[in-house]
Amino acid sequence: MIRSAKREKAAKQQEADAAAVERREKELERSLKPSLLPRHVAIIMDGNGRWARSRGWSERIRGHEAGTQAVRAAVETCARLKLEALTLYAFSLENWQRPRRETSALMHLLRRFLVAERDELMENNIRLIATGRLDDLPGYARQALDKTREMTAANTGLVLNLALSYSGREEIAHAVRALAQQVAEGRLQPDDIVQESITENLYAPELGDPDLLIRTSGELRVSNFLLWQIAYAEIYITDVLWPDFRKVHLLEAFVDYQKRSRRFGKVDIN
Ligand code: FPP
């Protein structure tokens, strides 16, 4: 009897909390100016391990699993607000140095996600792409990735870019190798190499630079993510751990972004 009263009270509290979040989301959305939304958002999804530990779970993968819900919320919000691109740091080149059990679980999670989300991606006109050393992925993950990329290739809405086995320094090295090859073949003169030459030889130059870089879990680092492209990105750090990151948090980041004065090194003329 007492137990069921307690449960009822907890359920009521949950309902009230959910209603408060919904009100806050509406209020934030109302205050957003569509013309000032970031075009391309990049997210360092951090804090999965701490999220699992805070619940007394020793397996970090439980945090990664919970993190897929946050991925869904971010993708859905960006697509609904008609952003052009969302880049998610899903697995770094350095992440291969984690225990085999964790990297393997992450690769299986990625495969499940890529298969499970196909209908959603199609319904929301989202094109999935991936950047990084994709040949490093195990066959089962690579096949699921290739199939989802093919299926969504003609979609014209949000581009969802998964950074996989990704390293910013490696991406720059990849661009430099391509330019060196052109020089070796006599198709390019060293003096003709300008900043745009590097940009054009990155993994996905068509995405353009991110306007906003978000990092969850409070760490103040860029962790080898999009090193070339974030030259003038606005940076937003939140203490929220990635598995807890929801639409309301993304909207808060967008509202904060809209308050920034982006000068790109010039003086503010307004
Ligand atoms: C960093 O948290 C996060 C990762 C290494 C992996 C991110 C992966 C996901 C969110 C899984 C779902 C994604 C897709 C696209 C299926 P951490 O483990 O370093 O956290 P910690 O700093 O608290 O230890």
Tab-separated table of C-alpha atoms and ligand atoms in Angstrom:
chain	number	residue	atom	x	y	z
A	1	MET	CA	0.000	0.000	0.000
A	2	ILE	CA	2.709	2.462	1.086
A	3	ARG	CA	4.880	1.295	-1.776
A	4	SER	CA	2.188	1.915	-4.376
A	5	ALA	CA	1.533	5.415	-2.974
A	6	LYS	CA	5.241	6.132	-3.282
A	7	ARG	CA	5.266	4.848	-6.862
A	8	GLU	CA	2.259	6.993	-7.700
A	9	LYS	CA	3.959	10.070	-6.248
A	10	ALA	CA	7.124	9.368	-8.240
A	11	ALA	CA	5.106	8.900	-11.449
A	12	LYS	CA	3.294	12.215	-10.845
A	13	GLN	CA	6.613	13.972	-10.269
A	14	GLN	CA	7.965	12.507	-13.519
A	15	GLU	CA	4.933	13.758	-15.401
A	16	ALA	CA	5.346	17.239	-13.921
A	17	ASP	CA	9.059	17.271	-14.818
A	18	ALA	CA	8.316	16.203	-18.404
A	19	ALA	CA	5.685	18.936	-18.737
A	20	ALA	CA	8.173	21.533	-17.425
A	21	VAL	CA	10.784	20.423	-19.989
A	22	GLU	CA	8.200	20.637	-22.769
A	23	ARG	CA	7.273	24.179	-21.713
A	24	ARG	CA	10.939	25.165	-21.677
A	25	GLU	CA	11.494	23.669	-25.148
A	26	LYS	CA	8.561	25.654	-26.536
A	27	GLU	CA	9.823	28.846	-24.924
A	28	LEU	CA	13.352	28.284	-26.340
A	29	GLU	CA	12.034	27.461	-29.803
A	30	ARG	CA	9.941	30.614	-29.807
A	31	SER	CA	13.008	32.707	-29.035
A	32	LEU	CA	15.081	31.222	-31.897
A	33	LYS	CA	15.489	33.226	-35.085
A	34	PRO	CA	15.461	30.756	-38.009
A	35	SER	CA	17.752	32.983	-40.097
A	36	LEU	CA	20.410	32.944	-37.356
A	37	LEU	CA	20.515	29.195	-36.751
A	38	PRO	CA	23.885	27.520	-37.246
A	39	ARG	CA	24.158	25.937	-40.684
A	40	HIS	CA	26.463	23.129	-39.593
A	41	VAL	CA	26.717	21.844	-36.002
A	42	ALA	CA	29.408	19.474	-34.744
A	43	ILE	CA	29.168	17.604	-31.449
A	44	ILE	CA	31.775	15.900	-29.273
A	45	MET	CA	29.545	13.384	-27.487
A	46	ASP	CA	31.397	12.951	-24.202
A	47	GLY	CA	30.549	11.570	-20.768
A	48	ASN	CA	29.104	8.139	-21.556
A	49	GLY	CA	31.530	6.368	-19.231
A	50	ARG	CA	30.864	8.781	-16.359
A	51	TRP	CA	27.118	8.438	-16.904
A	52	ALA	CA	27.382	4.657	-16.525
A	53	ARG	CA	29.671	4.959	-13.494
A	54	SER	CA	27.321	7.421	-11.790
A	55	ARG	CA	24.699	4.669	-11.887
A	56	GLY	CA	27.072	2.133	-10.391
A	57	TRP	CA	27.649	0.278	-13.671
A	58	SER	CA	31.230	-0.701	-14.372
A	59	GLU	CA	30.579	-1.337	-18.091
A	60	ARG	CA	31.070	1.918	-20.030
A	61	ILE	CA	29.124	0.429	-22.902
A	62	ARG	CA	25.912	0.958	-20.913
A	63	GLY	CA	26.626	4.663	-21.250
A	64	HIS	CA	27.276	4.318	-24.995
A	65	GLU	CA	23.989	2.426	-25.381
A	66	ALA	CA	22.100	5.137	-23.525
A	67	GLY	CA	23.928	7.678	-25.712
A	68	THR	CA	22.108	6.456	-28.824
A	69	GLN	CA	18.892	8.005	-27.449
A	70	ALA	CA	20.678	11.341	-27.281
A	71	VAL	CA	21.890	10.833	-30.860
A	72	ARG	CA	18.288	10.304	-31.994
A	73	ALA	CA	17.118	13.451	-30.188
A	74	ALA	CA	19.900	15.575	-31.711
A	75	VAL	CA	19.319	14.279	-35.243
A	76	GLU	CA	15.564	14.754	-35.001
A	77	THR	CA	15.922	18.317	-33.671
A	78	CYS	CA	18.461	19.370	-36.313
A	79	ALA	CA	16.334	17.892	-39.102
A	80	ARG	CA	13.180	19.568	-37.830
A	81	LEU	CA	14.907	22.957	-37.589
A	82	LYS	CA	16.180	22.434	-41.146
A	83	LEU	CA	19.886	22.672	-40.371
A	84	GLU	CA	22.130	21.678	-43.257
A	85	ALA	CA	24.579	19.407	-41.465
A	86	LEU	CA	25.231	17.666	-38.170
A	87	THR	CA	28.609	16.032	-37.555
A	88	LEU	CA	28.846	13.622	-34.618
A	89	TYR	CA	32.166	12.426	-33.193
A	90	ALA	CA	31.091	8.799	-32.843
A	91	PHE	CA	34.480	7.054	-32.694
A	92	SER	CA	37.967	8.543	-32.800
A	93	LEU	CA	41.078	6.963	-34.261
A	94	GLU	CA	42.468	7.003	-30.724
A	95	ASN	CA	39.392	5.112	-29.419
A	96	TRP	CA	40.847	1.884	-30.916
A	97	GLN	CA	43.231	1.929	-27.948
A	98	ARG	CA	40.338	1.245	-25.547
A	99	PRO	CA	39.786	-2.348	-24.334
A	100	ARG	CA	38.791	-4.683	-27.174
A	101	ARG	CA	35.563	-5.505	-25.357
A	102	GLU	CA	34.516	-1.852	-25.487
A	103	THR	CA	35.550	-1.143	-29.108
A	104	SER	CA	33.803	-4.299	-30.279
A	105	ALA	CA	30.632	-3.401	-28.348
A	106	LEU	CA	30.750	0.104	-29.867
A	107	MET	CA	31.071	-1.296	-33.389
A	108	HIS	CA	28.105	-3.620	-32.814
A	109	LEU	CA	26.127	-0.701	-31.393
A	110	LEU	CA	26.980	1.331	-34.486
A	111	ARG	CA	25.791	-1.473	-36.772
A	112	ARG	CA	22.511	-1.816	-34.855
A	113	PHE	CA	21.984	1.948	-34.982
A	114	LEU	CA	22.658	2.139	-38.726
A	115	VAL	CA	20.147	-0.618	-39.431
A	116	ALA	CA	17.480	0.532	-36.931
A	117	GLU	CA	17.500	4.169	-38.053
A	118	ARG	CA	17.026	3.589	-41.794
A	119	ASP	CA	13.272	4.219	-41.779
A	120	GLU	CA	13.638	7.374	-39.668
A	121	LEU	CA	16.374	8.714	-41.933
A	122	MET	CA	14.242	8.104	-45.017
A	123	GLU	CA	11.081	9.560	-43.466
A	124	ASN	CA	12.940	12.710	-42.453
A	125	ASN	CA	14.826	13.112	-45.748
A	126	ILE	CA	18.208	12.788	-43.974
A	127	ARG	CA	21.342	11.808	-45.908
A	128	LEU	CA	23.849	9.799	-43.911
A	129	ILE	CA	27.546	10.092	-44.671
A	130	ALA	CA	30.662	9.113	-42.721
A	131	THR	CA	34.161	10.564	-42.493
A	132	GLY	CA	37.326	9.077	-41.102
A	133	ARG	CA	39.441	6.001	-41.786
A	134	LEU	CA	36.426	3.910	-42.726
A	135	ASP	CA	38.579	0.979	-43.851
A	136	ASP	CA	39.422	0.447	-40.164
A	137	LEU	CA	35.819	-0.563	-39.383
A	138	PRO	CA	35.011	-4.258	-39.055
A	139	GLY	CA	33.169	-5.725	-42.073
A	140	TYR	CA	29.750	-5.987	-40.380
A	141	ALA	CA	29.799	-2.284	-39.403
A	142	ARG	CA	31.194	-1.179	-42.762
A	143	GLN	CA	28.505	-3.110	-44.668
A	144	ALA	CA	25.698	-1.591	-42.591
A	145	LEU	CA	27.254	1.838	-43.107
A	146	ASP	CA	27.584	1.433	-46.869
A	147	LYS	CA	23.997	0.217	-47.201
A	148	THR	CA	22.599	3.111	-45.135
A	149	ARG	CA	24.704	5.593	-47.097
A	150	GLU	CA	23.419	4.170	-50.379
A	151	MET	CA	19.795	4.101	-49.219
A	152	THR	CA	19.847	7.727	-48.118
A	153	ALA	CA	22.108	9.085	-50.889
A	154	ALA	CA	19.320	10.912	-52.743
A	155	ASN	CA	17.847	12.579	-49.634
A	156	THR	CA	18.036	16.350	-49.740
A	157	GLY	CA	17.497	17.434	-46.115
A	158	LEU	CA	19.918	17.327	-43.189
A	159	VAL	CA	23.292	15.674	-43.826
A	160	LEU	CA	24.169	13.488	-40.848
A	161	ASN	CA	27.915	12.965	-40.838
A	162	LEU	CA	29.280	10.289	-38.508
A	163	ALA	CA	32.963	10.788	-37.745
A	164	LEU	CA	34.262	7.221	-37.435
A	165	SER	CA	37.825	6.149	-36.759
A	166	TYR	CA	38.322	9.883	-37.139
A	167	SER	CA	41.336	12.054	-36.336
A	168	GLY	CA	41.621	15.720	-37.266
A	169	ARG	CA	45.391	15.490	-37.729
A	170	GLU	CA	44.978	12.384	-39.881
A	171	GLU	CA	42.407	14.211	-42.026
A	172	ILE	CA	44.867	17.066	-42.620
A	173	ALA	CA	47.608	14.524	-43.427
A	174	HIS	CA	45.179	12.893	-45.900
A	175	ALA	CA	44.655	16.256	-47.630
A	176	VAL	CA	48.398	16.966	-47.708
A	177	ARG	CA	49.097	13.514	-49.226
A	178	ALA	CA	46.560	14.211	-51.989
A	179	LEU	CA	48.229	17.548	-52.768
A	180	ALA	CA	51.726	16.003	-52.682
A	181	GLN	CA	50.514	13.396	-55.168
A	182	GLN	CA	49.307	16.141	-57.523
A	183	VAL	CA	52.665	17.911	-57.201
A	184	ALA	CA	54.537	14.645	-57.881
A	185	GLU	CA	52.457	14.117	-61.018
A	186	GLY	CA	53.203	17.669	-62.195
A	187	ARG	CA	49.537	18.713	-61.972
A	188	LEU	CA	50.116	21.263	-59.209
A	189	GLN	CA	52.868	23.766	-58.396
A	190	PRO	CA	53.866	24.114	-54.707
A	191	ASP	CA	53.360	27.876	-54.968
A	192	ASP	CA	49.768	27.289	-56.026
A	193	ILE	CA	48.937	25.563	-52.735
A	194	VAL	CA	46.660	27.881	-50.759
A	195	GLN	CA	44.327	27.366	-47.793
A	196	GLU	CA	41.476	26.337	-50.092
A	197	SER	CA	43.689	23.541	-51.488
A	198	ILE	CA	43.693	21.877	-48.060
A	199	THR	CA	39.963	22.526	-47.548
A	200	GLU	CA	39.094	20.983	-50.917
A	201	ASN	CA	40.993	17.796	-50.058
A	202	LEU	CA	39.432	17.138	-46.662
A	203	TYR	CA	37.108	14.134	-46.286
A	204	ALA	CA	33.831	16.012	-46.963
A	205	PRO	CA	34.588	19.546	-48.187
A	206	GLU	CA	30.985	20.013	-49.322
A	207	LEU	CA	29.855	20.186	-45.668
A	208	GLY	CA	31.641	23.467	-45.035
A	209	ASP	CA	32.998	24.516	-41.657
A	210	PRO	CA	30.859	23.978	-38.546
A	211	ASP	CA	29.405	27.198	-37.145
A	212	LEU	CA	28.908	25.692	-33.719
A	213	LEU	CA	30.948	23.070	-31.858
A	214	ILE	CA	29.235	21.539	-28.830
A	215	ARG	CA	30.997	19.406	-26.236
A	216	THR	CA	29.146	17.650	-23.463
A	217	SER	CA	30.394	16.622	-19.999
A	218	GLY	CA	32.283	19.827	-19.254
A	219	GLU	CA	35.715	18.973	-20.668
A	220	LEU	CA	37.553	21.952	-22.182
A	221	ARG	CA	39.286	20.187	-25.079
A	222	VAL	CA	38.816	19.797	-28.838
A	223	SER	CA	40.240	16.239	-28.818
A	224	ASN	CA	41.565	16.138	-32.387
A	225	PHE	CA	38.108	16.873	-33.859
A	226	LEU	CA	37.760	18.822	-37.138
A	227	LEU	CA	40.986	20.733	-36.391
A	228	TRP	CA	41.067	22.545	-39.736
A	229	GLN	CA	37.335	23.234	-39.922
A	230	ILE	CA	36.770	24.707	-36.433
A	231	ALA	CA	39.049	27.716	-36.996
A	232	TYR	CA	36.130	30.113	-36.444
A	233	ALA	CA	33.506	27.839	-34.891
A	234	GLU	CA	31.665	29.093	-31.834
A	235	ILE	CA	32.309	26.713	-28.946
A	236	TYR	CA	29.607	25.672	-26.479
A	237	ILE	CA	30.465	23.468	-23.506
A	238	THR	CA	27.831	21.989	-21.228
A	239	ASP	CA	28.234	19.900	-18.079
A	240	VAL	CA	25.375	17.628	-19.180
A	241	LEU	CA	26.670	14.097	-19.847
A	242	TRP	CA	25.954	12.888	-23.399
A	243	PRO	CA	23.348	10.205	-22.495
A	244	ASP	CA	21.308	12.927	-20.723
A	245	PHE	CA	21.593	15.430	-23.591
A	246	ARG	CA	18.156	16.091	-25.092
A	247	LYS	CA	16.343	18.507	-27.383
A	248	VAL	CA	16.071	21.109	-24.598
A	249	HIS	CA	19.872	21.170	-24.199
A	250	LEU	CA	20.448	21.526	-27.938
A	251	LEU	CA	17.947	24.381	-28.096
A	252	GLU	CA	19.766	26.060	-25.184
A	253	ALA	CA	23.006	25.780	-27.186
A	254	PHE	CA	21.332	27.344	-30.238
A	255	VAL	CA	19.902	30.225	-28.197
A	256	ASP	CA	23.356	30.850	-26.722
A	257	TYR	CA	24.895	30.706	-30.222
A	258	GLN	CA	22.462	33.341	-31.463
A	259	LYS	CA	23.731	35.747	-28.818
A	260	ARG	CA	27.307	35.529	-30.064
A	261	SER	CA	28.827	38.187	-32.272
A	262	ARG	CA	30.724	36.335	-34.994
A	263	ARG	CA	33.519	38.533	-36.273
A	264	PHE	CA	35.843	36.044	-37.991
A	265	GLY	CA	38.823	38.109	-36.818
A	266	LYS	CA	37.410	41.399	-38.122
A	267	VAL	CA	36.012	44.279	-36.074
A	268	ASP	CA	32.306	44.414	-35.303
A	269	ILE	CA	30.772	47.004	-37.615
A	270	ASN	CA	27.305	46.900	-36.024
B	1	FPP	C1	32.866	9.364	-25.299
B	1	FPP	O1	32.448	9.025	-23.995
B	1	FPP	C2	32.029	8.719	-26.298
B	1	FPP	C3	32.458	7.769	-27.182
B	1	FPP	C4	33.840	7.285	-27.208
B	1	FPP	C5	31.550	7.107	-28.133
B	1	FPP	C6	30.337	7.862	-28.569
B	1	FPP	C7	29.345	6.888	-28.987
B	1	FPP	C8	28.022	6.968	-28.811
B	1	FPP	C9	27.328	8.152	-28.262
B	1	FPP	C10	27.213	5.773	-29.177
B	1	FPP	C11	26.153	5.989	-30.109
B	1	FPP	C12	26.536	6.612	-31.377
B	1	FPP	C13	26.154	6.156	-32.573
B	1	FPP	C14	26.370	6.990	-33.755
B	1	FPP	C15	25.532	4.835	-32.726
B	1	FPP	P1	33.469	8.415	-22.953
B	1	FPP	O2	33.318	6.949	-22.954
B	1	FPP	O3	34.859	8.889	-23.245
B	1	FPP	O4	32.950	9.035	-21.604
B	1	FPP	P2	33.812	9.405	-20.298
B	1	FPP	O5	34.702	10.546	-20.671
B	1	FPP	O6	32.773	9.781	-19.288
B	1	FPP	O7	34.565	8.182	-19.876
